[in-house]
PDB file of C-alpha atoms in Angstrom:
ATOM      1  CA  MET R   1      20.434  -5.952   3.366  1.00 84.00           C
ATOM      2  CA  LYS R   2      19.194  -5.407   6.758  1.00 94.00           C
ATOM      3  CA  PHE R   3      16.117  -7.175   8.027  1.00 97.00           C
ATOM      4  CA  ASN R   4      16.362  -9.837   5.414  1.00 97.00           C
ATOM      5  CA  LEU R   5      14.056 -12.734   5.499  1.00 98.00           C
ATOM      6  CA  GLN R   6      14.974 -14.515   2.507  1.00 97.00           C
ATOM      7  CA  GLY R   7      14.222 -18.002   2.521  1.00 96.00           C
ATOM      8  CA  LYS R   8      12.183 -17.820   5.700  1.00 98.00           C
ATOM      9  CA  THR R   9       8.491 -18.648   5.936  1.00 98.00           C
ATOM     10  CA  ALA R  10       6.054 -16.836   8.065  1.00 98.00           C
ATOM     11  CA  ILE R  11       2.469 -17.323   9.273  1.00 98.00           C
ATOM     12  CA  VAL R  12       0.396 -14.441   9.923  1.00 98.00           C
ATOM     13  CA  THR R  13      -2.920 -14.803  11.729  1.00 98.00           C
ATOM     14  CA  GLY R  14      -5.535 -12.329  10.827  1.00 96.00           C
ATOM     15  CA  GLY R  15      -3.551 -10.900   7.817  1.00 96.00           C
ATOM     16  CA  GLY R  16      -6.608 -10.090   5.700  1.00 95.00           C
ATOM     17  CA  SER R  17      -6.799  -6.341   7.059  1.00 94.00           C
ATOM     18  CA  GLY R  18      -5.297  -3.787   9.226  1.00 94.00           C
ATOM     19  CA  ILE R  19      -2.023  -4.434  11.032  1.00 97.00           C
ATOM     20  CA  GLY R  20      -1.997  -8.041   9.815  1.00 97.00           C
ATOM     21  CA  LYS R  21      -2.229  -7.249   6.459  1.00 97.00           C
ATOM     22  CA  ALA R  22       0.477  -4.411   6.790  1.00 97.00           C
ATOM     23  CA  ILE R  23       2.661  -7.099   8.638  1.00 98.00           C
ATOM     24  CA  SER R  24       2.060  -9.719   6.031  1.00 98.00           C
ATOM     25  CA  LYS R  25       3.031  -7.190   3.160  1.00 98.00           C
ATOM     26  CA  THR R  26       6.014  -5.801   5.032  1.00 98.00           C
ATOM     27  CA  LEU R  27       7.656  -9.288   5.604  1.00 98.00           C
ATOM     28  CA  ALA R  28       6.910 -10.349   2.038  1.00 98.00           C
ATOM     29  CA  THR R  29       8.900  -7.162   0.954  1.00 98.00           C
ATOM     30  CA  GLN R  30      11.685  -8.516   2.781  1.00 98.00           C
ATOM     31  CA  GLY R  31      11.678 -11.710   1.371  1.00 98.00           C
ATOM     32  CA  ALA R  32       9.520 -14.073   3.477  1.00 98.00           C
ATOM     33  CA  SER R  33       7.067 -16.650   2.066  1.00 98.00           C
ATOM     34  CA  VAL R  34       3.841 -15.295   3.938  1.00 98.00           C
ATOM     35  CA  HIS R  35       0.889 -17.927   4.966  1.00 98.00           C
ATOM     36  CA  ILE R  36      -2.074 -15.734   5.829  1.00 98.00           C
ATOM     37  CA  LEU R  37      -4.614 -17.400   8.113  1.00 98.00           C
ATOM     38  CA  GLU R  38      -7.974 -15.933   8.173  1.00 97.00           C
ATOM     39  CA  LEU R  39     -11.829 -16.774   8.956  1.00 96.00           C
ATOM     40  CA  ASN R  40     -12.488 -14.852   5.902  1.00 95.00           C
ATOM     41  CA  VAL R  41     -10.577 -16.679   3.299  1.00 96.00           C
ATOM     42  CA  ASP R  42     -11.427 -13.904   0.643  1.00 97.00           C
ATOM     43  CA  ALA R  43      -9.803 -11.147   2.568  1.00 96.00           C
ATOM     44  CA  ALA R  44      -6.798 -13.586   3.051  1.00 97.00           C
ATOM     45  CA  GLN R  45      -6.583 -14.241  -0.755  1.00 97.00           C
ATOM     46  CA  GLU R  46      -7.105 -10.585  -1.368  1.00 97.00           C
ATOM     47  CA  SER R  47      -3.662  -9.683   0.764  1.00 98.00           C
ATOM     48  CA  ALA R  48      -1.985 -12.682  -0.803  1.00 98.00           C
ATOM     49  CA  ASN R  49      -2.962 -11.405  -4.214  1.00 98.00           C
ATOM     50  CA  GLU R  50      -1.541  -7.847  -3.576  1.00 98.00           C
ATOM     51  CA  ILE R  51       1.746  -9.427  -2.283  1.00 98.00           C
ATOM     52  CA  VAL R  52       2.127 -11.612  -5.502  1.00 98.00           C
ATOM     53  CA  ALA R  53       1.541  -8.766  -7.687  1.00 98.00           C
ATOM     54  CA  GLN R  54       4.419  -7.025  -6.047  1.00 97.00           C
ATOM     55  CA  ASP R  55       6.707  -9.956  -6.879  1.00 97.00           C
ATOM     56  CA  GLY R  56       6.307 -11.562  -3.286  1.00 98.00           C
ATOM     57  CA  ILE R  57       5.255 -14.882  -2.213  1.00 98.00           C
ATOM     58  CA  ALA R  58       2.091 -15.265  -0.253  1.00 98.00           C
ATOM     59  CA  PHE R  59      -0.854 -17.752   0.273  1.00 98.00           C
ATOM     60  CA  GLY R  60      -4.287 -17.277   1.717  1.00 98.00           C
ATOM     61  CA  HIS R  61      -5.715 -20.032   4.282  1.00 98.00           C
ATOM     62  CA  LYS R  62      -9.172 -20.339   5.561  1.00 98.00           C
ATOM     63  CA  CYS R  63      -8.752 -20.853   9.404  1.00 98.00           C
ATOM     64  CA  ASN R  64     -10.728 -20.183  12.417  1.00 98.00           C
ATOM     65  CA  VAL R  65      -7.912 -19.807  15.152  1.00 98.00           C
ATOM     66  CA  ALA R  66     -10.345 -20.609  17.921  1.00 98.00           C
ATOM     67  CA  LYS R  67     -10.539 -24.194  16.429  1.00 98.00           C
ATOM     68  CA  GLN R  68      -7.414 -26.155  17.635  1.00 98.00           C
ATOM     69  CA  SER R  69      -8.185 -28.855  14.891  1.00 98.00           C
ATOM     70  CA  GLU R  70      -8.339 -26.295  12.129  1.00 98.00           C
ATOM     71  CA  VAL R  71      -4.995 -24.566  13.065  1.00 98.00           C
ATOM     72  CA  LYS R  72      -3.245 -27.749  13.333  1.00 98.00           C
ATOM     73  CA  HIS R  73      -4.674 -28.998  10.076  1.00 98.00           C
ATOM     74  CA  VAL R  74      -3.473 -25.699   8.239  1.00 98.00           C
ATOM     75  CA  VAL R  75      -0.211 -25.452  10.080  1.00 98.00           C
ATOM     76  CA  ASP R  76       0.745 -29.186   9.418  1.00 98.00           C
ATOM     77  CA  ALA R  77       0.106 -28.613   5.731  1.00 98.00           C
ATOM     78  CA  ILE R  78       2.178 -25.671   5.606  1.00 98.00           C
ATOM     79  CA  ALA R  79       4.807 -27.662   7.308  1.00 98.00           C
ATOM     80  CA  LYS R  80       4.770 -30.489   4.729  1.00 97.00           C
ATOM     81  CA  ASN R  81       6.385 -28.156   2.047  1.00 94.00           C
ATOM     82  CA  ALA R  82       8.324 -25.529   4.064  1.00 97.00           C
ATOM     83  CA  GLN R  83      10.414 -24.876   7.265  1.00 97.00           C
ATOM     84  CA  ILE R  84       8.090 -22.723   9.359  1.00 98.00           C
ATOM     85  CA  ASP R  85      10.303 -19.812  10.961  1.00 98.00           C
ATOM     86  CA  ILE R  86       7.814 -17.249  12.136  1.00 98.00           C
ATOM     87  CA  LEU R  87       4.431 -17.099  13.720  1.00 98.00           C
ATOM     88  CA  ILE R  88       2.799 -13.742  14.109  1.00 98.00           C
ATOM     89  CA  ASN R  89      -0.178 -14.090  16.613  1.00 98.00           C
ATOM     90  CA  ASN R  90      -2.374 -11.128  15.082  1.00 98.00           C
ATOM     91  CA  ALA R  91      -5.965 -12.260  14.867  1.00 97.00           C
ATOM     92  CA  GLY R  92      -8.140 -10.745  17.372  1.00 95.00           C
ATOM     93  CA  ILE R  93     -11.381  -9.334  18.076  1.00 94.00           C
ATOM     94  CA  ALA R  94     -12.334  -6.129  20.334  1.00 91.00           C
ATOM     95  CA  HIS R  95     -15.036  -5.325  22.728  1.00 92.00           C
ATOM     96  CA  ILE R  96     -16.204  -2.475  24.587  1.00 90.00           C
ATOM     97  CA  GLY R  97     -17.871  -2.633  27.931  1.00 94.00           C
ATOM     98  CA  ASN R  98     -17.110  -2.840  31.705  1.00 96.00           C
ATOM     99  CA  VAL R  99     -17.809  -5.892  33.939  1.00 96.00           C
ATOM    100  CA  GLU R 100     -21.570  -5.141  34.224  1.00 96.00           C
ATOM    101  CA  ASN R 101     -22.265  -4.761  30.658  1.00 94.00           C
ATOM    102  CA  THR R 102     -19.941  -7.616  29.450  1.00 95.00           C
ATOM    103  CA  THR R 103     -22.134 -10.736  28.986  1.00 97.00           C
ATOM    104  CA  GLU R 104     -20.908 -14.532  29.633  1.00 97.00           C
ATOM    105  CA  ALA R 105     -21.222 -14.732  25.670  1.00 97.00           C
ATOM    106  CA  ASP R 106     -19.197 -11.547  25.073  1.00 96.00           C
ATOM    107  CA  MET R 107     -16.543 -13.237  27.584  1.00 97.00           C
ATOM    108  CA  ASP R 108     -16.666 -16.574  26.123  1.00 97.00           C
ATOM    109  CA  LYS R 109     -16.013 -14.997  22.508  1.00 97.00           C
ATOM    110  CA  LEU R 110     -13.165 -13.060  23.408  1.00 97.00           C
ATOM    111  CA  TYR R 111     -11.534 -15.809  25.102  1.00 97.00           C
ATOM    112  CA  ALA R 112     -12.033 -17.962  22.189  1.00 98.00           C
ATOM    113  CA  VAL R 113     -10.364 -15.923  19.616  1.00 97.00           C
ATOM    114  CA  ASN R 114      -7.959 -13.542  21.689  1.00 98.00           C
ATOM    115  CA  VAL R 115      -6.630 -16.254  24.196  1.00 98.00           C
ATOM    116  CA  LYS R 116      -7.426 -19.637  22.889  1.00 98.00           C
ATOM    117  CA  GLY R 117      -6.637 -18.611  19.545  1.00 98.00           C
ATOM    118  CA  VAL R 118      -2.913 -17.718  20.358  1.00 98.00           C
ATOM    119  CA  TYR R 119      -2.672 -20.758  22.547  1.00 98.00           C
ATOM    120  CA  ASN R 120      -3.779 -22.956  19.464  1.00 98.00           C
ATOM    121  CA  CYS R 121      -1.432 -21.327  17.088  1.00 98.00           C
ATOM    122  CA  ILE R 122       1.761 -21.498  19.336  1.00 98.00           C
ATOM    123  CA  TYR R 123       0.434 -25.115  20.142  1.00 98.00           C
ATOM    124  CA  ALA R 124       0.683 -26.080  16.541  1.00 98.00           C
ATOM    125  CA  VAL R 125       3.771 -24.191  15.524  1.00 98.00           C
ATOM    126  CA  ILE R 126       6.081 -25.143  18.599  1.00 98.00           C
ATOM    127  CA  PRO R 127       7.041 -28.709  17.620  1.00 98.00           C
ATOM    128  CA  TYR R 128       8.318 -27.367  14.205  1.00 98.00           C
ATOM    129  CA  LEU R 129      10.109 -24.369  15.625  1.00 98.00           C
ATOM    130  CA  LYS R 130      11.737 -26.411  18.089  1.00 98.00           C
ATOM    131  CA  LYS R 131      13.704 -28.234  15.376  1.00 97.00           C
ATOM    132  CA  GLN R 132      15.883 -25.183  14.142  1.00 95.00           C
ATOM    133  CA  GLY R 133      14.502 -22.366  16.351  1.00 98.00           C
ATOM    134  CA  GLY R 134      12.174 -19.294  15.005  1.00 98.00           C
ATOM    135  CA  VAL R 135      10.325 -16.440  16.341  1.00 98.00           C
ATOM    136  CA  ILE R 136       6.628 -16.106  17.813  1.00 98.00           C
ATOM    137  CA  LEU R 137       5.381 -12.507  18.185  1.00 98.00           C
ATOM    138  CA  ASN R 138       2.220 -11.866  19.872  1.00 98.00           C
ATOM    139  CA  MET R 139       0.063  -8.844  19.033  1.00 97.00           C
ATOM    140  CA  THR R 140      -1.072  -7.583  22.366  1.00 97.00           C
ATOM    141  CA  SER R 141      -2.229  -4.064  23.262  1.00 95.00           C
ATOM    142  CA  ILE R 142      -1.504  -1.062  25.836  1.00 94.00           C
ATOM    143  CA  ALA R 143      -4.614  -2.658  27.528  1.00 93.00           C
ATOM    144  CA  SER R 144      -2.699  -5.541  28.630  1.00 94.00           C
ATOM    145  CA  THR R 145      -0.571  -3.195  30.834  1.00 93.00           C
ATOM    146  CA  VAL R 146      -2.638  -0.205  31.806  1.00 92.00           C
ATOM    147  CA  GLY R 147      -6.097   0.201  32.658  1.00 89.00           C
ATOM    148  CA  ILE R 148      -8.570   1.831  29.979  1.00 89.00           C
ATOM    149  CA  ASN R 149     -12.079   2.673  30.497  1.00 89.00           C
ATOM    150  CA  ASP R 150     -14.714   0.185  29.236  1.00 89.00           C
ATOM    151  CA  ARG R 151     -12.256  -2.653  27.948  1.00 93.00           C
ATOM    152  CA  PHE R 152     -12.754  -5.053  30.597  1.00 95.00           C
ATOM    153  CA  ALA R 153     -12.807  -8.281  28.544  1.00 96.00           C
ATOM    154  CA  TYR R 154     -10.637  -7.092  25.810  1.00 96.00           C
ATOM    155  CA  SER R 155      -7.927  -6.009  28.599  1.00 96.00           C
ATOM    156  CA  MET R 156      -8.471  -9.493  29.941  1.00 96.00           C
ATOM    157  CA  SER R 157      -7.689 -11.311  26.668  1.00 97.00           C
ATOM    158  CA  LYS R 158      -4.610  -8.955  25.606  1.00 97.00           C
ATOM    159  CA  GLY R 159      -3.170  -9.470  29.318  1.00 97.00           C
ATOM    160  CA  ALA R 160      -3.338 -13.279  28.670  1.00 98.00           C
ATOM    161  CA  ALA R 161      -1.549 -12.974  25.422  1.00 98.00           C
ATOM    162  CA  LEU R 162       1.392 -10.727  26.944  1.00 98.00           C
ATOM    163  CA  THR R 163       1.732 -13.431  29.776  1.00 98.00           C
ATOM    164  CA  MET R 164       1.669 -16.348  27.448  1.00 98.00           C
ATOM    165  CA  MET R 165       4.689 -14.378  25.482  1.00 98.00           C
ATOM    166  CA  TYR R 166       6.594 -14.430  28.640  1.00 98.00           C
ATOM    167  CA  SER R 167       5.900 -18.129  29.438  1.00 98.00           C
ATOM    168  CA  VAL R 168       6.867 -19.225  25.843  1.00 98.00           C
ATOM    169  CA  ALA R 169      10.128 -17.204  25.738  1.00 98.00           C
ATOM    170  CA  LYS R 170      11.214 -18.679  29.131  1.00 98.00           C
ATOM    171  CA  ASP R 171      10.048 -22.267  28.197  1.00 98.00           C
ATOM    172  CA  TYR R 172      11.725 -22.417  24.802  1.00 98.00           C
ATOM    173  CA  ILE R 173      14.886 -20.120  24.854  1.00 98.00           C
ATOM    174  CA  GLU R 174      16.952 -23.180  24.958  1.00 98.00           C
ATOM    175  CA  TYR R 175      15.414 -24.301  21.736  1.00 98.00           C
ATOM    176  CA  GLY R 176      16.455 -21.085  19.992  1.00 98.00           C
ATOM    177  CA  ILE R 177      13.019 -19.706  19.843  1.00 98.00           C
ATOM    178  CA  ARG R 178      12.549 -16.109  20.625  1.00 98.00           C
ATOM    179  CA  CYS R 179       9.187 -14.675  21.683  1.00 98.00           C
ATOM    180  CA  ASN R 180       8.175 -11.021  21.996  1.00 98.00           C
ATOM    181  CA  SER R 181       5.027  -8.996  21.825  1.00 98.00           C
ATOM    182  CA  ILE R 182       3.708  -5.710  20.411  1.00 98.00           C
ATOM    183  CA  SER R 183       1.563  -3.429  22.207  1.00 97.00           C
ATOM    184  CA  PRO R 184       0.049  -0.893  20.114  1.00 96.00           C
ATOM    185  CA  ALA R 185      -2.216   1.838  21.118  1.00 93.00           C
ATOM    186  CA  ARG R 186      -5.033   3.327  18.822  1.00 91.00           C
ATOM    187  CA  ILE R 187      -3.947   2.563  15.257  1.00 92.00           C
ATOM    188  CA  HIS R 188      -5.766   3.841  12.362  1.00 92.00           C
ATOM    189  CA  THR R 189      -7.290   0.743  10.891  1.00 88.00           C
ATOM    190  CA  PRO R 190     -10.522  -0.324   9.030  1.00 83.00           C
ATOM    191  CA  PHE R 191     -12.008  -1.246  12.625  1.00 81.00           C
ATOM    192  CA  VAL R 192     -11.817   2.376  13.548  1.00 87.00           C
ATOM    193  CA  ASP R 193     -13.490   3.793  10.474  1.00 86.00           C
ATOM    194  CA  GLY R 194     -16.320   1.133  11.023  1.00 84.00           C
ATOM    195  CA  TYR R 195     -16.669   1.976  14.805  1.00 81.00           C
ATOM    196  CA  LEU R 196     -16.903   5.706  14.064  1.00 88.00           C
ATOM    197  CA  LYS R 197     -19.396   5.059  11.121  1.00 87.00           C
ATOM    198  CA  ASN R 198     -21.565   2.698  13.466  1.00 86.00           C
ATOM    199  CA  HIS R 199     -21.505   4.737  16.656  1.00 82.00           C
ATOM    200  CA  PHE R 200     -21.197   8.259  15.390  1.00 91.00           C
ATOM    201  CA  PRO R 201     -22.859   8.691  11.863  1.00 91.00           C
ATOM    202  CA  GLY R 202     -22.563  12.153  10.644  1.00 91.00           C
ATOM    203  CA  LYS R 203     -19.768  12.961  13.060  1.00 90.00           C
ATOM    204  CA  GLU R 204     -16.961  10.490  11.834  1.00 89.00           C
ATOM    205  CA  GLU R 205     -14.388  13.476  11.167  1.00 90.00           C
ATOM    206  CA  GLU R 206     -15.052  15.180  14.700  1.00 91.00           C
ATOM    207  CA  MET R 207     -14.681  12.033  16.558  1.00 89.00           C
ATOM    208  CA  PHE R 208     -11.728  10.975  14.575  1.00 91.00           C
ATOM    209  CA  GLY R 209     -10.025  13.806  15.890  1.00 92.00           C
ATOM    210  CA  LYS R 210     -10.965  13.293  19.417  1.00 89.00           C
ATOM    211  CA  LEU R 211      -9.695   9.655  19.431  1.00 88.00           C
ATOM    212  CA  SER R 212      -6.434  10.969  17.451  1.00 91.00           C
ATOM    213  CA  ALA R 213      -6.080  13.550  20.344  1.00 89.00           C
ATOM    214  CA  THR R 214      -5.898  10.969  23.120  1.00 84.00           C
ATOM    215  CA  GLN R 215      -2.465   9.792  21.961  1.00 88.00           C
ATOM    216  CA  PRO R 216       0.031  12.328  23.165  1.00 91.00           C
ATOM    217  CA  ILE R 217       2.064  12.433  20.008  1.00 92.00           C
ATOM    218  CA  GLY R 218      -1.170  14.042  18.463  1.00 91.00           C
ATOM    219  CA  ARG R 219      -2.340  11.276  15.832  1.00 93.00           C
ATOM    220  CA  MET R 220      -3.217   7.599  15.640  1.00 91.00           C
ATOM    221  CA  GLY R 221      -0.645   5.103  14.644  1.00 93.00           C
ATOM    222  CA  LYS R 222      -0.279   3.740  11.040  1.00 96.00           C
ATOM    223  CA  PRO R 223      -0.497  -0.288  10.487  1.00 96.00           C
ATOM    224  CA  GLU R 224       2.741   0.131   8.548  1.00 97.00           C
ATOM    225  CA  GLU R 225       4.507   1.527  11.687  1.00 97.00           C
ATOM    226  CA  VAL R 226       3.569  -1.428  13.633  1.00 98.00           C
ATOM    227  CA  ALA R 227       4.664  -3.518  10.813  1.00 98.00           C
ATOM    228  CA  ASN R 228       8.137  -2.138  10.678  1.00 98.00           C
ATOM    229  CA  LEU R 229       8.646  -3.065  14.326  1.00 98.00           C
ATOM    230  CA  ALA R 230       7.196  -6.576  13.770  1.00 98.00           C
ATOM    231  CA  LEU R 231       9.923  -6.955  10.811  1.00 98.00           C
ATOM    232  CA  TYR R 232      12.491  -5.802  13.101  1.00 98.00           C
ATOM    233  CA  LEU R 233      11.644  -8.174  15.799  1.00 98.00           C
ATOM    234  CA  CYS R 234      11.378 -11.055  13.251  1.00 98.00           C
ATOM    235  CA  SER R 235      14.735 -10.416  11.891  1.00 98.00           C
ATOM    236  CA  GLU R 236      18.240 -11.539  12.699  1.00 97.00           C
ATOM    237  CA  GLU R 237      18.976  -7.740  13.821  1.00 98.00           C
ATOM    238  CA  ALA R 238      16.855  -8.634  16.942  1.00 98.00           C
ATOM    239  CA  SER R 239      18.560 -11.934  17.872  1.00 98.00           C
ATOM    240  CA  PHE R 240      19.379 -10.686  21.445  1.00 98.00           C
ATOM    241  CA  ILE R 241      15.763  -9.853  22.119  1.00 98.00           C
ATOM    242  CA  THR R 242      13.226 -12.372  23.513  1.00 98.00           C
ATOM    243  CA  GLY R 243      10.774 -12.134  26.407  1.00 98.00           C
ATOM    244  CA  SER R 244      10.226  -8.431  25.921  1.00 98.00           C
ATOM    245  CA  ASN R 245       6.866  -6.356  25.155  1.00 98.00           C
ATOM    246  CA  PHE R 246       7.113  -3.252  22.884  1.00 97.00           C
ATOM    247  CA  PRO R 247       4.756  -0.583  23.302  1.00 96.00           C
ATOM    248  CA  ILE R 248       3.936   1.494  20.102  1.00 96.00           C
ATOM    249  CA  ASP R 249       1.674   3.952  21.411  1.00 92.00           C
ATOM    250  CA  GLY R 250       2.656   7.579  20.522  1.00 91.00           C
ATOM    251  CA  GLY R 251       3.538   7.999  24.259  1.00 92.00           C
ATOM    252  CA  PHE R 252       0.194   6.879  25.648  1.00 90.00           C
ATOM    253  CA  VAL R 253       1.709   4.479  28.469  1.00 90.00           C
ATOM    254  CA  THR R 254       4.400   6.894  29.899  1.00 88.00           C
ATOM    255  CA  LEU R 255       3.105  10.424  28.851  1.00 86.00           C
ATOM    256  CA  ASN R 256      -0.653  10.566  29.658  1.00 74.00           C
ATOM    257  CA  GLY R 257      -1.401  12.128  33.038  1.00 54.00           C
ATOM    258  CA  ASN R 258       2.299  13.181  33.478  1.00 47.00           C
TER     259      ASN R 258
END
């Protein structure tokens, strides 16, 4: 079986919804034991229960990735019972605004989760991965490499996640650790639905169409499509790939404006 993860243990942050949930379920389908780290432990457990109901192996953990002590406690507990093989840094928060309407509090919040959270998880997992090798995958964004209107702080945070990937890939290649990143464009997740409901009440369908049309391919991506790419990058079939960023964007980066 290609993309076989039997016997592998994966940690997925933010696996309670959206892309993280899709990744968790996809890795479990291919045999991985999945540990879902979430601030909302009920969401983590719901995802884990769905995986178990489909004969997979999954566990939910309450964890604030912005708190290094919490991350280390959870990772160390997982490592006592399993060899950690995969870390998916998926947890993140969004922000809309340019530099003028981004407050100091906004910036600190984005940094705490999207930057420090990624660092905290890598910091906690690296000592275990150094023993036998493994995979680290950072979920970034097309905003990490191209300019997007009103995404000042968000772009900053995702750019940091991207460059952390490059550094980790170079620093730990000798230990058999591969580190890559995925940069999605607009993906249809519950966050998108919530955004439309809150900002465009009564016009959700119209605005959904407009947002979809910003992707050259004519639609938003699906969480499962991102999950399939993540599966490949975590598998032995991708064993020659490290230090690379993979846009999954319906042609946004290369085709917009051309």
